[in-house]
Amino acid sequence: MNTPHYKNILIFLLTSVGLIVLPHVANIPPAMFGFFCLMLGWRFAGIWQPQYLPTTRLLYFLMLFALILLVSHQHRGLLGRDAGTNLFILALGLKLLEIKTERDIYLVVFLAFIVAASLFLYQQSLFMAAYILAVCCVLFATLVAINSIQIHTRAALKTAAVILLQAMPMATVIFVLFPRVEAPRWMLFEEKNKAKIGLSDSMEPGSISDLGTSEELVFRVKFTGAIPPPKYRYWRGPVLSYTDGKRWTQTNSQRFKAQLAKPSYAGTAYSYTLLMEAQEKNWVFALDIPAQYASPLEQNGHYQLINPENPHKRTEYQITSYTQYNTGYLTQLEYQDSTQLPSEPSDKIKQLVSQLHGFDDKPENFISQTLNHFKTEDFHYTLTPPLMEENPIESFLFNTKRGFCSHYASAFVYLMRTAHIPARVVTGYQGGKFNTVGNFLEIQQAHAHAWAEVWIENQGWARVDPTAAVAPERIEQQLDINLLELGSDIRFETSNSQQQENWLKQMSQLWNNADYQWQRWVVNYDSSNQSDFLSSFGIHDFKAMMKWLMALVGLITVLLALLLLYQKKKAIDPALRLYQQFCQKLQPAGLIRTDREGAMDFAQRAKLALPEQTEAIDHITNAFIQLHYGRVSTREDFVTFAKLVGGFKLNDRRLE
Amino acid sequence: MNLKQRFQLSRFITGEKPVDDAIILTHRRIFILPTQRGWAMLLLMVILLLIAFVYNNNLTYLLTFLIASVFFITILHTFKSLAGLVVQAGQTQAVFAGEAAGFDIHIHNPNANERPHCQIKLTKPQSFTLKPYSKTTQTLYSLTQKRGWHSVGTVTVFSTYPLGLFYAWSPLRFNSQTLVYPKPSPLELPFPDSPSADSEQGLSHKGTDDFYGLQEYQAGDSIKHIHWKAFAKGQGLYSKQYSGAKNSAEVWLHYDDAIGHDTEQRLSQLCRWVVDAERADIRYGLVLPTVKLPPDCGSAHYRQCLEALALL
């Protein structure tokens, strides 16, 4: 097994194995990855310098080392995704050094397929899928190469690609129709998600600005009908009522009111599909405020949607929301919660409130006065506000006057509460990037926002966004994350720059759309999705599913068989056909040309039997030989030949 | 073919009845089963399906189904690498018992699809490729043991192309036979001095009077020409050479002169004599219980004699 043929196969194999493990660099401990690289490099060197390949004893030692490596990294349990991945990668690395027969090559290829599958446990993006598909093609090409006499790299790759392409329709059909059964709980190896950034259940001034520039996707929304205008695009998250003067947290009363009364809705109903990415918290960010939703979603007393069984994976929800609503009366508990202050407000603040007519005017007027104060005074909106350690609200209001949405929201609520108006902070997301290709909104971490809610007689809880007073563009327009630079003043996309959409942006939208469709239809295709989708084709139960699966796989097989096995016969030379006519003409005379008889031999025999036709037979035979076997033959030769055959007749005399 | 014949086990292993003509490989003649590696791939699919199920991972499902489809489609591809081939038995060459008999098998690809890797096997597999509309001739060897007619047996054309997951094979039997001559005896014995050849020996002795010299004994030298005196002195076997003796020597190889316990041993000895005589360019005749071939030499006569020995 040291022929050039074998070398080529090894190069093929090692390349594809390297490619398949490469994306795991982010997923496995560096020591494991290093170990694998060492094995791979060693084996690569072994192609040209076989004498340096490890001996059996050294292999045992390496195996022991790998085992120690494996055990030392298993603080998270011996079963599960990480442990399994590590195990398979180390096994693959060790097996590489022990390739002796063709069987070992197959084993390596099969192990590589398992490692490819383990990659999908970490990442299911469209890009990863395309990458794995390409590497699978190389793996199959390795198998093609083993089974060929000579290796032509390109031919092997082509064969593998053709087979993969032909396999795709069938794979798709099985994918759609194969029954998805949820694995029983005990089988699930649930892994704690790595610490993710996202909204937290408490807020300190400035905490949201940490999310300010993150492009990480939080959720996507696709509206079935009307799309709400930008100023209504508030995605409701946790409501924070309790404050210690610095930190804002949720209160326990949130479960309470949900049982008592439903708000009344007005205006347009917005129905949409919300595709949440995997979240650490079980919050579902619905458009403010959600009215209809299906289980397992629940609504708490703060009109926030919750999925009690946090699936820890991408999940799809169908929700209907109204942007105009009246939440009705205020309960005693709510009143207590939403007017709570940690201590008596300072004189400075009281003075400001009375200056804004907080104590002697209607709440509506006080609100507009306050917003006006933010607008007219020297307040700025920035992602990097100065640190406010002590007494943040006061120092923000009177000294620094620079802040992000959380500063404005908390300061605003504080002022309201000073005037005994029930108010609270609502966190969530605001806005979203509209993808014109796929017609959906993408909400990223950078869209995290905090605003205020004030309870007003006859209106219920009403949303007031003090940030809008300072930076109305933040609400009306989209925040352009690409242009964001920490420390500088925030720039907003103007309509002017929107017009200059370059192809790069369109490409990125196209890609985002493809990714959205991919996530929605492929990655997220679970049992409920499947039954919905199949019901639209009239397939309702398991039996029908199986029948359709069989029928479609059968149909594809038949089509493929027709395509593959249809074999074109070589076109018969027209000269040969004419010659056969001539032979047929001789049949009545008892002259039958056998399969093995050459034209010359047959002519000999015919001349003996029909001496008077000698000349004609010679002519025809010579012309045929010239046309059928000769190098050069013209169109005229053929015409002459056709005439000769046409004119040939057995002597009538003989037949009589 | 009725149902019982169709599912006879022998059809899958030894093939259908032997034929003279070319055989076209069709679905009736080609059988297909997964190889060991194919079964291993099925196991791989089960593992992948389990991973997909436990982690509820759709892309792993997709990968599994893709591999399963590739596996399934490979059946067609492997079948395709044999389908349509035209196989015909060609010439054979006679051999001595114990040697390997060679059978020529002509394989013709009448279609436009290339056959990148097919194999043919009688005892040992041989690989070949066929371009579209091309032919190849493979010589297959099978070891012979007994003299007489030796038929080719089952020729298996098979392929595991493209992925080695399936083994498609077609067992073929042809009415192709080759003649096996008796195995020449390893004993080097002088030719018999047969009395039945007396009448003709007069002629051949014409030029043997002029003594020419001594030469080391060679197979085929007449027993009469051995220099017995030298042999008695222990100087080894020498033949007396006479001028004009070449080509004119003539021996009768008689069945009764051959020593041996049974027919086979005698035939083996006779065969050895025939070979030696032909090599030494001596005219030889063969007398068997049923056949008598007058002395002659040359390859036609040689073959005739060996045939007679093979078929006795």
mmCIF file of C-alpha atoms in Angstrom, chain B residues 214 226-239:
data_model
loop_
_atom_site.group_PDB
_atom_site.id
_atom_site.type_symbol
_atom_site.label_atom_id
_atom_site.label_comp_id
_atom_site.label_asym_id
_atom_site.label_seq_id
_atom_site.Cartn_x
_atom_site.Cartn_y
_atom_site.Cartn_z
ATOM 1 C CA LEU B 214 30.276 -38.287 -28.579
ATOM 2 C CA ILE B 226 24.131 -44.533 -25.748
ATOM 3 C CA HIS B 227 27.825 -45.053 -25.212
ATOM 4 C CA TRP B 228 27.374 -47.828 -22.672
ATOM 5 C CA LYS B 229 31.084 -48.363 -22.207
ATOM 6 C CA ALA B 230 31.604 -44.852 -20.961
ATOM 7 C CA PHE B 231 28.559 -45.218 -18.778
ATOM 8 C CA ALA B 232 29.981 -48.404 -17.268
ATOM 9 C CA LYS B 233 33.236 -46.576 -16.519
ATOM 10 C CA GLY B 234 31.213 -44.077 -14.576
ATOM 11 C CA GLN B 235 31.924 -41.221 -17.002
ATOM 12 C CA GLY B 236 28.258 -40.399 -17.358
ATOM 13 C CA LEU B 237 25.773 -40.835 -20.135
ATOM 14 C CA TYR B 238 27.014 -40.080 -23.611
ATOM 15 C CA SER B 239 25.340 -40.579 -26.928
#
